[in-house]
Short mmCIF file of C-alpha atoms and ligand atoms in Angstrom, two decimals:
data_model
loop_
_atom_site.label_atom_id
_atom_site.label_comp_id
_atom_site.label_asym_id
_atom_site.label_seq_id
_atom_site.Cartn_x
_atom_site.Cartn_y
_atom_site.Cartn_z
CA UNK A 26 -31.71 -0.59 -8.35
CA UNK A 27 -30.81 1.43 -5.25
CA UNK A 28 -33.46 -0.26 -3.06
CA UNK A 29 -33.86 1.65 0.17
CA UNK A 30 -30.76 3.76 -0.44
CA UNK A 31 -30.47 7.24 -1.92
CA UNK A 32 -27.24 6.65 -3.80
CA UNK A 33 -25.33 3.72 -5.25
CA UNK A 34 -22.23 4.58 -3.25
CA UNK A 35 -24.28 4.42 -0.04
CA UNK A 36 -25.84 1.11 -1.10
CA UNK A 37 -22.47 -0.36 -2.04
CA UNK A 38 -20.89 0.69 1.27
CA UNK A 39 -23.74 -0.92 3.22
CA UNK A 40 -23.78 -4.14 1.23
CA UNK A 41 -20.18 -5.01 2.08
CA UNK A 42 -21.06 -7.75 4.59
CA UNK A 43 -22.84 -9.51 1.71
CA UNK A 44 -20.29 -8.75 -1.03
CA UNK A 45 -17.46 -10.03 1.19
CA UNK A 46 -19.43 -13.20 1.87
CA UNK A 47 -19.82 -13.76 -1.89
CA UNK A 48 -16.12 -13.09 -2.46
CA UNK A 49 -15.18 -15.85 0.01
CA UNK A 50 -17.93 -18.32 -0.95
CA UNK A 51 -16.52 -21.77 -1.70
CA UNK A 52 -12.96 -20.53 -1.25
CA UNK A 53 -12.44 -21.01 2.50
CA UNK A 54 -12.23 -24.60 3.63
CA UNK A 55 -12.66 -25.28 7.32
CA UNK A 56 -11.63 -28.94 7.63
CA UNK A 57 -12.93 -31.54 10.08
CA UNK A 58 -11.32 -32.27 13.45
CA UNK A 59 -7.86 -33.08 12.12
CA UNK A 60 -8.00 -31.49 8.68
CA UNK A 61 -6.34 -28.12 8.43
CA UNK A 62 -8.13 -25.00 7.33
CA UNK A 63 -7.21 -23.95 3.83
CA UNK A 64 -7.98 -21.61 0.98
CA UNK A 65 -9.00 -22.82 -2.47
CA UNK A 66 -8.67 -20.40 -5.37
CA UNK A 67 -9.87 -22.39 -8.36
CA UNK A 68 -8.26 -20.09 -10.91
CA UNK A 69 -4.79 -20.37 -9.35
CA UNK A 70 -4.43 -23.92 -8.16
CA UNK A 71 -2.47 -25.05 -11.22
CA UNK A 72 -0.16 -22.02 -11.03
CA UNK A 73 0.75 -21.84 -7.34
CA UNK A 74 3.99 -23.80 -7.81
CA UNK A 75 5.17 -21.37 -10.48
CA UNK A 76 4.22 -18.39 -8.32
CA UNK A 77 6.13 -19.81 -5.34
CA UNK A 78 9.22 -20.17 -7.52
CA UNK A 79 9.10 -16.57 -8.74
CA UNK A 80 11.83 -14.15 -7.68
CA UNK A 81 9.42 -11.31 -7.06
CA UNK A 82 5.72 -10.57 -6.98
CA UNK A 83 4.85 -7.21 -8.47
CA UNK A 84 1.42 -5.65 -7.95
CA UNK A 85 0.22 -3.39 -10.76
CA UNK A 86 -2.91 -1.22 -10.70
CA UNK A 87 -4.34 2.30 -10.54
CA UNK A 88 -6.27 4.30 -7.94
CA UNK A 89 -8.25 2.27 -5.47
CA UNK A 90 -7.07 -1.03 -6.93
CA UNK A 91 -3.47 0.00 -6.30
CA UNK A 92 -4.39 0.94 -2.73
CA UNK A 93 -5.98 -2.48 -2.17
CA UNK A 94 -2.77 -4.17 -3.28
CA UNK A 95 -0.78 -1.91 -0.96
CA UNK A 96 -3.00 -3.03 1.94
CA UNK A 97 -2.32 -6.69 1.12
CA UNK A 98 1.41 -6.32 0.54
CA UNK A 99 2.57 -6.93 4.14
CA UNK A 100 0.69 -10.21 4.54
CA UNK A 101 1.81 -11.45 1.14
CA UNK A 102 5.43 -10.73 2.04
CA UNK A 103 5.02 -12.40 5.41
CA UNK A 104 3.36 -15.59 4.20
CA UNK A 105 5.20 -16.03 0.90
CA UNK A 106 8.68 -14.84 1.86
CA UNK A 107 8.90 -13.47 -1.68
CA UNK A 108 9.76 -9.78 -2.23
CA UNK A 109 6.63 -7.85 -3.18
CA UNK A 110 6.91 -4.56 -5.07
CA UNK A 111 4.25 -2.06 -6.08
CA UNK A 112 3.71 -0.36 -9.43
CA UNK A 113 1.21 2.26 -10.48
CA UNK A 114 0.48 1.09 -14.03
CA UNK A 115 1.13 4.42 -15.77
CA UNK A 116 4.40 4.94 -13.89
CA UNK A 117 5.69 1.48 -14.79
CA UNK A 118 5.05 2.33 -18.44
CA UNK A 119 6.51 5.84 -18.19
CA UNK A 120 9.73 4.36 -16.83
CA UNK A 121 9.60 1.17 -18.86
CA UNK A 122 10.58 -0.38 -15.53
CA UNK A 123 12.19 -3.82 -15.49
CA UNK A 124 9.87 -6.84 -15.55
CA UNK A 125 11.45 -10.29 -15.84
CA UNK A 126 10.48 -13.84 -16.76
CA UNK A 127 11.05 -14.80 -13.13
CA UNK A 128 8.43 -12.27 -11.96
CA UNK A 129 4.81 -12.88 -11.09
CA UNK A 130 2.92 -9.73 -12.11
CA UNK A 131 -0.46 -9.34 -10.43
CA UNK A 132 -2.92 -6.98 -12.18
CA UNK A 133 -5.60 -5.60 -9.90
CA UNK A 134 -8.61 -3.94 -11.52
CA UNK A 135 -12.28 -3.71 -10.64
CA UNK A 136 -13.44 -3.05 -14.20
CA UNK A 137 -10.77 -5.15 -15.89
CA UNK A 138 -10.72 -2.52 -18.64
CA UNK A 139 -8.49 0.29 -17.31
CA UNK A 140 -6.26 1.37 -20.20
CA UNK A 141 -3.10 1.96 -18.14
CA UNK A 142 -3.40 -1.41 -16.41
CA UNK A 143 -4.12 -3.16 -19.71
CA UNK A 144 -1.09 -1.53 -21.36
CA UNK A 145 1.05 -2.59 -18.41
CA UNK A 146 -0.30 -6.13 -18.83
CA UNK A 147 0.69 -6.16 -22.47
CA UNK A 148 4.15 -4.94 -21.46
CA UNK A 149 4.55 -7.62 -18.78
CA UNK A 150 3.40 -10.32 -21.22
CA UNK A 151 6.03 -9.18 -23.73
CA UNK A 152 8.64 -9.42 -20.98
CA UNK A 153 7.68 -12.99 -20.19
CA UNK A 154 6.30 -12.60 -16.64
CA UNK A 155 3.56 -14.87 -15.29
CA UNK A 156 0.54 -12.56 -15.37
CA UNK A 157 -2.21 -12.98 -12.78
CA UNK A 158 -5.47 -11.00 -12.80
CA UNK A 159 -7.59 -9.95 -9.84
CA UNK A 160 -10.74 -8.46 -11.26
CA UNK A 161 -14.43 -8.01 -10.60
CA UNK A 162 -15.54 -8.35 -14.20
CA UNK A 163 -15.85 -11.76 -15.81
CA UNK A 164 -14.94 -11.59 -19.48
CA UNK A 165 -13.11 -8.26 -19.13
CA UNK A 166 -9.92 -7.61 -21.08
CA UNK A 167 -7.72 -8.18 -18.01
CA UNK A 168 -9.53 -11.40 -17.10
CA UNK A 169 -9.12 -12.65 -20.68
CA UNK A 170 -5.51 -11.67 -21.25
CA UNK A 171 -3.93 -12.78 -17.98
CA UNK A 172 -2.56 -16.34 -17.70
CA UNK A 173 -4.72 -17.04 -14.67
CA UNK A 174 -6.43 -15.14 -11.88
CA UNK A 175 -9.20 -14.71 -9.38
CA UNK A 176 -12.58 -13.02 -9.84
CA UNK A 177 -13.43 -11.05 -6.73
CA UNK A 178 -17.19 -11.64 -7.20
CA UNK A 179 -18.16 -8.45 -5.35
CA UNK A 180 -21.15 -7.92 -7.65
CA UNK A 181 -21.66 -5.05 -10.07
CA UNK A 182 -20.29 -1.73 -8.73
CA UNK A 183 -22.11 1.30 -10.10
CA UNK A 184 -20.95 4.28 -8.00
CA UNK A 185 -17.87 5.80 -9.64
CA UNK A 186 -16.07 5.73 -6.28
CA UNK A 187 -14.95 2.17 -5.65
CA UNK A 188 -16.00 0.87 -2.22
CA UNK A 189 -17.10 -2.77 -2.05
CA UNK A 190 -14.59 -3.76 -4.74
CA UNK A 191 -11.79 -2.39 -2.54
CA UNK A 192 -12.66 -4.56 0.45
CA UNK A 193 -13.21 -7.63 -1.73
CA UNK A 194 -9.88 -7.09 -3.47
CA UNK A 195 -8.07 -7.01 -0.12
CA UNK A 196 -9.81 -10.21 0.96
CA UNK A 197 -8.86 -11.96 -2.30
CA UNK A 198 -5.24 -10.89 -1.91
CA UNK A 199 -5.19 -12.09 1.71
CA UNK A 200 -6.50 -15.44 0.44
CA UNK A 201 -3.83 -15.35 -2.27
CA UNK A 202 -1.17 -14.87 0.42
CA UNK A 203 -2.53 -17.88 2.34
CA UNK A 204 -2.63 -20.01 -0.82
CA UNK A 205 0.96 -19.13 -1.78
CA UNK A 206 2.20 -19.67 1.78
CA UNK A 207 0.29 -22.94 2.23
CA UNK A 208 3.36 -25.16 1.66
CA UNK A 209 5.13 -23.78 4.75
CA UNK A 210 4.43 -25.58 8.04
CA UNK A 211 6.02 -22.73 9.96
CA UNK A 212 3.18 -20.26 9.49
CA UNK A 213 0.26 -22.68 9.62
CA UNK A 214 -1.13 -21.23 12.86
CA UNK A 215 -0.99 -17.74 11.45
CA UNK A 216 -2.78 -18.88 8.28
CA UNK A 217 -5.50 -20.58 10.29
CA UNK A 218 -5.98 -17.51 12.47
CA UNK A 219 -6.46 -15.41 9.32
CA UNK A 220 -8.93 -17.94 7.90
CA UNK A 221 -10.93 -17.77 11.15
CA UNK A 222 -10.76 -13.98 10.86
CA UNK A 223 -12.03 -14.13 7.28
CA UNK A 224 -15.02 -16.25 8.31
CA UNK A 225 -15.98 -13.64 10.90
CA UNK A 226 -15.13 -10.57 8.81
CA UNK A 227 -18.65 -9.92 7.38
CA UNK A 228 -19.98 -9.73 10.97
CA UNK A 229 -17.27 -7.26 11.94
CA UNK A 230 -18.06 -5.11 8.89
CA UNK A 231 -21.76 -5.23 9.84
CA UNK A 232 -20.75 -3.98 13.29
CA UNK A 233 -18.58 -1.13 12.01
CA UNK A 234 -21.37 0.04 9.66
CA UNK A 235 -23.24 1.08 12.81
CA UNK A 236 -20.89 4.08 12.94
CA UNK A 237 -22.95 5.63 10.12
CA UNK A 238 -24.55 8.34 12.28
CA UNK A 239 -21.27 9.08 14.04
CA UNK A 240 -19.57 9.58 10.68
CA UNK A 241 -22.40 11.86 9.57
CA UNK A 242 -21.89 13.95 12.72
CA UNK A 243 -18.16 14.08 12.02
CA UNK A 244 -18.85 15.12 8.41
CA UNK A 245 -20.96 18.02 9.72
CA UNK A 246 -17.95 19.28 11.65
CA UNK A 247 -15.70 19.03 8.61
CA UNK A 248 -18.10 20.31 5.98
CA UNK A 249 -16.41 23.68 5.42
CA UNK A 250 -12.78 22.56 5.68
CA UNK A 251 -10.27 23.13 2.88
CA UNK A 252 -8.24 20.06 3.64
CA UNK A 253 -8.12 16.87 5.68
CA UNK A 254 -5.01 14.81 6.39
CA UNK A 255 -5.13 11.04 7.01
CA UNK A 256 -2.28 9.49 8.96
CA UNK A 257 -1.67 5.75 8.79
CA UNK A 258 1.19 3.25 8.82
CA UNK A 259 1.88 -0.46 8.40
CA UNK A 260 -1.22 -2.35 7.31
CA UNK A 261 -3.16 0.91 7.38
CA UNK A 262 -0.97 3.16 5.27
CA UNK A 263 -3.20 1.99 2.43
CA UNK A 264 -6.27 2.91 4.50
CA UNK A 265 -4.98 6.49 4.78
CA UNK A 266 -4.34 6.72 1.02
CA UNK A 267 -7.68 5.17 0.14
CA UNK A 268 -9.65 7.35 2.59
CA UNK A 269 -7.97 10.46 1.16
CA UNK A 270 -8.75 9.34 -2.39
CA UNK A 271 -12.44 8.92 -1.48
CA UNK A 272 -12.63 12.37 0.16
CA UNK A 273 -10.92 13.96 -2.84
CA UNK A 274 -12.89 12.30 -5.58
CA UNK A 275 -16.43 12.49 -4.19
CA UNK A 276 -16.43 15.22 -1.52
CA UNK A 277 -14.17 17.39 -3.72
CA UNK A 278 -12.09 18.34 -0.68
CA UNK A 279 -8.32 18.27 -0.65
CA UNK A 280 -7.13 15.29 1.34
CA UNK A 281 -3.82 13.52 1.63
CA UNK A 282 -2.88 10.13 2.99
CA UNK A 283 0.36 10.40 4.95
CA UNK A 284 2.66 7.63 6.07
CA UNK A 285 2.96 8.41 9.78
CA UNK A 286 6.63 7.36 9.76
CA UNK A 287 7.30 10.25 7.38
CA UNK A 288 5.65 12.85 9.63
CA UNK A 289 8.86 14.41 10.86
CA UNK A 290 10.29 14.54 7.38
CA UNK A 291 7.97 17.32 6.24
CA UNK A 292 4.23 16.98 6.96
CA UNK A 293 4.67 18.05 10.62
CA UNK A 294 5.20 21.60 9.36
CA UNK A 295 1.54 21.71 8.26
CA UNK A 296 0.19 20.96 11.72
CA UNK A 297 -1.58 23.78 13.55
CA UNK A 298 -4.82 24.29 15.47
CA UNK A 299 -6.90 24.61 12.29
CA UNK A 300 -6.05 21.73 9.96
CA UNK A 301 -8.08 18.59 10.76
CA UNK A 302 -6.07 15.36 10.94
CA UNK A 303 -7.50 11.86 11.11
CA UNK A 304 -5.14 9.33 12.69
CA UNK A 305 -5.64 5.58 12.26
CA UNK A 306 -4.36 3.95 15.44
CA UNK A 307 -5.96 0.52 15.65
CA UNK A 308 -4.14 -2.32 17.42
CA UNK A 309 -1.26 -3.98 15.60
CA UNK A 310 2.53 -4.10 15.83
CA UNK A 311 2.70 -0.34 15.10
CA UNK A 312 0.28 0.76 17.84
CA UNK A 313 2.80 2.21 20.27
CA UNK A 314 4.55 4.12 17.49
CA UNK A 315 1.21 5.52 16.43
CA UNK A 316 0.48 6.54 20.05
CA UNK A 317 3.65 8.59 20.06
CA UNK A 318 2.68 10.18 16.72
CA UNK A 319 -0.61 11.23 18.34
CA UNK A 320 1.29 12.78 21.24
CA UNK A 321 3.54 14.72 18.90
CA UNK A 322 0.62 15.98 16.83
CA UNK A 323 -1.12 16.95 20.04
CA UNK A 324 1.97 18.83 21.23
CA UNK A 325 1.71 20.91 18.00
CA UNK A 326 -1.97 21.60 18.86
CA UNK A 327 -3.18 19.40 15.99
CA UNK A 328 -6.95 19.07 15.54
CA UNK A 329 -7.17 15.32 15.83
CA UNK A 330 -9.77 12.68 15.09
CA UNK A 331 -8.51 9.25 16.09
CA UNK A 332 -9.73 5.83 14.95
CA UNK A 333 -8.80 3.15 17.48
CA UNK A 334 -9.74 -0.40 18.47
CA UNK A 335 -12.60 -1.16 20.88
CA UNK A 336 -11.60 -0.26 24.42
CA UNK A 337 -8.61 1.89 23.41
CA UNK A 338 -10.26 5.33 23.46
CA UNK A 339 -8.50 6.27 26.69
CA UNK A 340 -5.09 5.13 25.39
CA UNK A 341 -5.27 7.35 22.31
CA UNK A 342 -6.84 10.57 23.53
CA UNK A 343 -4.16 12.75 25.01
CA UNK A 344 -5.55 15.44 27.23
CA UNK A 345 -9.06 14.42 26.19
CA UNK A 346 -8.98 16.99 23.38
CA UNK A 347 -9.25 14.79 20.34
CA UNK A 348 -12.37 13.20 18.94
CA UNK A 349 -12.15 9.41 19.06
CA UNK A 350 -14.17 6.59 17.52
CA UNK A 351 -13.70 2.87 18.06
CA UNK A 352 -13.83 0.05 15.54
CA UNK A 353 -13.92 -3.72 16.14
CA UNK A 354 -10.52 -5.38 16.22
CA UNK A 355 -9.78 -8.18 13.74
CA UNK A 356 -6.65 -10.09 12.68
CA UNK A 357 -4.07 -7.34 11.93
CA UNK A 358 -3.81 -8.02 8.18
CA UNK A 359 -7.62 -7.83 7.82
CA UNK A 360 -7.96 -4.61 9.82
CA UNK A 361 -7.78 -2.44 6.65
CA UNK A 362 -11.08 -4.01 5.52
CA UNK A 363 -12.82 -2.88 8.73
CA UNK A 364 -11.04 0.48 8.98
CA UNK A 365 -11.91 1.79 5.53
CA UNK A 366 -15.66 1.37 6.08
CA UNK A 367 -16.24 4.35 8.46
CA UNK A 368 -14.01 6.46 6.22
CA UNK A 369 -16.09 5.53 3.16
CA UNK A 370 -19.13 6.63 5.18
CA UNK A 371 -17.36 9.87 6.12
CA UNK A 372 -16.56 10.63 2.46
CA UNK A 373 -20.14 9.79 1.51
CA UNK A 374 -21.74 12.06 4.11
CA UNK A 375 -19.28 14.90 3.42
CA UNK A 376 -20.28 14.75 -0.24
CA UNK A 377 -24.01 14.82 0.44
CA UNK A 378 -23.68 17.61 3.00
CA UNK A 379 -21.52 19.66 0.65
CA UNK A 380 -24.13 19.17 -2.05
CA UNK A 381 -22.02 17.32 -4.62
CA UNK A 382 -22.91 14.43 -6.91
CA UNK A 383 -22.04 11.24 -5.03
CA UNK A 384 -22.34 8.66 -7.78
CA UNK A 385 -20.99 10.73 -10.67
CA UNK A 386 -18.23 13.04 -9.37
CA UNK A 387 -17.37 15.79 -11.83
CA UNK A 388 -14.69 15.01 -14.43
CA UNK A 389 -14.52 11.29 -13.53
CA UNK A 390 -15.61 8.09 -15.30
CA UNK A 391 -16.17 4.67 -13.79
CA UNK A 392 -13.86 2.95 -16.19
CA UNK A 393 -10.83 4.86 -17.48
CA UNK A 394 -10.33 3.41 -20.94
CA UNK A 395 -7.97 6.09 -22.22
CA UNK A 396 -4.38 6.79 -21.15
C1 UD1 B 423 -15.23 -20.91 -11.11
C2 UD1 B 423 -16.45 -20.28 -11.82
C3 UD1 B 423 -17.57 -20.13 -10.83
C4 UD1 B 423 -17.89 -21.51 -10.20
C5 UD1 B 423 -16.64 -22.14 -9.61
C6 UD1 B 423 -16.95 -23.56 -9.18
C7 UD1 B 423 -16.32 -18.63 -13.63
C8 UD1 B 423 -16.01 -17.24 -14.06
N1 UD1 B 423 -16.11 -18.98 -12.34
O1 UD1 B 423 -14.83 -20.02 -10.04
O2 UD1 B 423 -18.73 -19.62 -11.50
O3 UD1 B 423 -18.86 -21.35 -9.20
O4 UD1 B 423 -15.58 -22.17 -10.58
O5 UD1 B 423 -15.82 -24.26 -8.92
O6 UD1 B 423 -16.77 -19.42 -14.44
N2 UD1 B 423 -9.03 -15.77 -14.52
C9 UD1 B 423 -8.03 -15.12 -15.21
N3 UD1 B 423 -7.80 -13.81 -14.97
C10 UD1 B 423 -8.54 -13.08 -14.08
C11 UD1 B 423 -9.56 -13.73 -13.35
C12 UD1 B 423 -9.77 -15.08 -13.59
O7 UD1 B 423 -7.35 -15.73 -16.03
O8 UD1 B 423 -8.29 -11.88 -13.92
C13 UD1 B 423 -9.30 -17.19 -14.80
C14 UD1 B 423 -8.94 -18.13 -13.67
O9 UD1 B 423 -7.58 -18.56 -13.74
C15 UD1 B 423 -9.90 -19.28 -13.90
C16 UD1 B 423 -11.14 -18.58 -14.48
O10 UD1 B 423 -10.70 -17.33 -14.95
O11 UD1 B 423 -9.40 -20.15 -14.88
C17 UD1 B 423 -12.23 -18.40 -13.43
O12 UD1 B 423 -11.72 -17.69 -12.30
P1 UD1 B 423 -12.58 -17.65 -10.93
O13 UD1 B 423 -13.96 -17.24 -11.27
O14 UD1 B 423 -11.86 -16.83 -9.94
O15 UD1 B 423 -12.51 -19.19 -10.58
P2 UD1 B 423 -13.33 -20.01 -9.49
O16 UD1 B 423 -13.39 -19.29 -8.19
O17 UD1 B 423 -12.77 -21.39 -9.52
C1 F6R B 424 -11.51 5.41 -7.04
C2 F6R B 424 -11.64 4.79 -8.34
C3 F6R B 424 -10.48 4.78 -9.28
C4 F6R B 424 -10.27 3.36 -9.79
C5 F6R B 424 -9.17 3.31 -10.86
C6 F6R B 424 -8.86 1.89 -11.28
O1 F6R B 424 -12.67 5.26 -6.31
O2 F6R B 424 -12.68 4.26 -8.65
O3 F6R B 424 -9.33 5.27 -8.66
O4 F6R B 424 -9.95 2.55 -8.70
O5 F6R B 424 -9.59 4.06 -11.97
O6 F6R B 424 -9.99 1.26 -11.81
P1 F6R B 424 -10.07 -0.30 -11.98
O7 F6R B 424 -10.00 -0.93 -10.64
O8 F6R B 424 -11.38 -0.55 -12.68
O9 F6R B 424 -8.88 -0.69 -12.83
#
């Protein structure tokens, strides 16, 4: 049932304040006056000690689920102090990459049925790793075959392009980071700040959804383009990859997510006055580096669209030539949840304006059950 919406993707983008609320329900504990704020993940509480003792945490997934894990990686590293590595499921299998008994392997999958991810799970089980699932589908193969895990409870996702599952996955992995890090006094303030940020996140997503018309206007400008680059770094490298994936798969336009730190190592050669480039430059520890990236792109006459935090428009528009839009600022590790929303809207409107099928992009299936 699409309700008042024309497409499932549109509905699922707009219901994110509610899906995020459901994801967090019962899992965030805001104690009384002297009791600390904590996270409770029922499916993991008996396994946290084992996870804390692991030598490495390895995230395994495909597509959007991989991108969600990439967005959560920095906060998991920070709060757990454990090395976190990333694996695209098919690539791990192609290489038969090393997985050890001392590893915690985290399988991220909306459907819980993706063949590559399932095969990687089987492989990790054979190698003796602790296998943790993060999935949206109760009773799915990944939920059943992992040792333990967390259901993201985002509600059924029907549009082939994953939207609300992505934001809920990031929130679950941020909660996972807090739960693993909860035995360290040293980062208690940081954990509590993130918990406060999580409580307020649905409101911030509601606020950023108001950019709908602005994203439609932007889509109109980009409708006939061949290509669109997305520059991000730090917490928002994943946002760039995920935004590019959305534009590719539904709007059928070439798009590439680029790690801004790699700009000078190749991508800068593409920059001219024709190719549109979207730069994510919201406030975090990388902001000043991203400002200098904007200046360098501007010096090459790049056609820029910049996403920045509220009140920063003047600090990111060099020479007043680029198009800028502002998003609400949240705790740095949660910013990817806010930042992807306008880009989901952009991909959605581009698709509709270009006349393509939003909910069933050509050649794609919701659940990829073959290798
Ligand atoms: C569980 C109940 C929820 C109830 C809550 C009350 C289920 C599915 N969830 O939620 O309805 O409101 O208790 O306390 O009955 N698991 C995996 N792999 C995965 C995902 C989950 O093994 O990929 C396991 C977990 O380790 C856990 C079980 O499935 O044993 C349920 O996980 P989850 O729904 O996340 O647990 P709760 O949030 O505690
Ligand atoms: C992109 C998309 C795909 C899936 C990928 C993994 O919008 O939907 O890239 O994310 O096929 O699917 P799950 O998460 O079900 O394992």
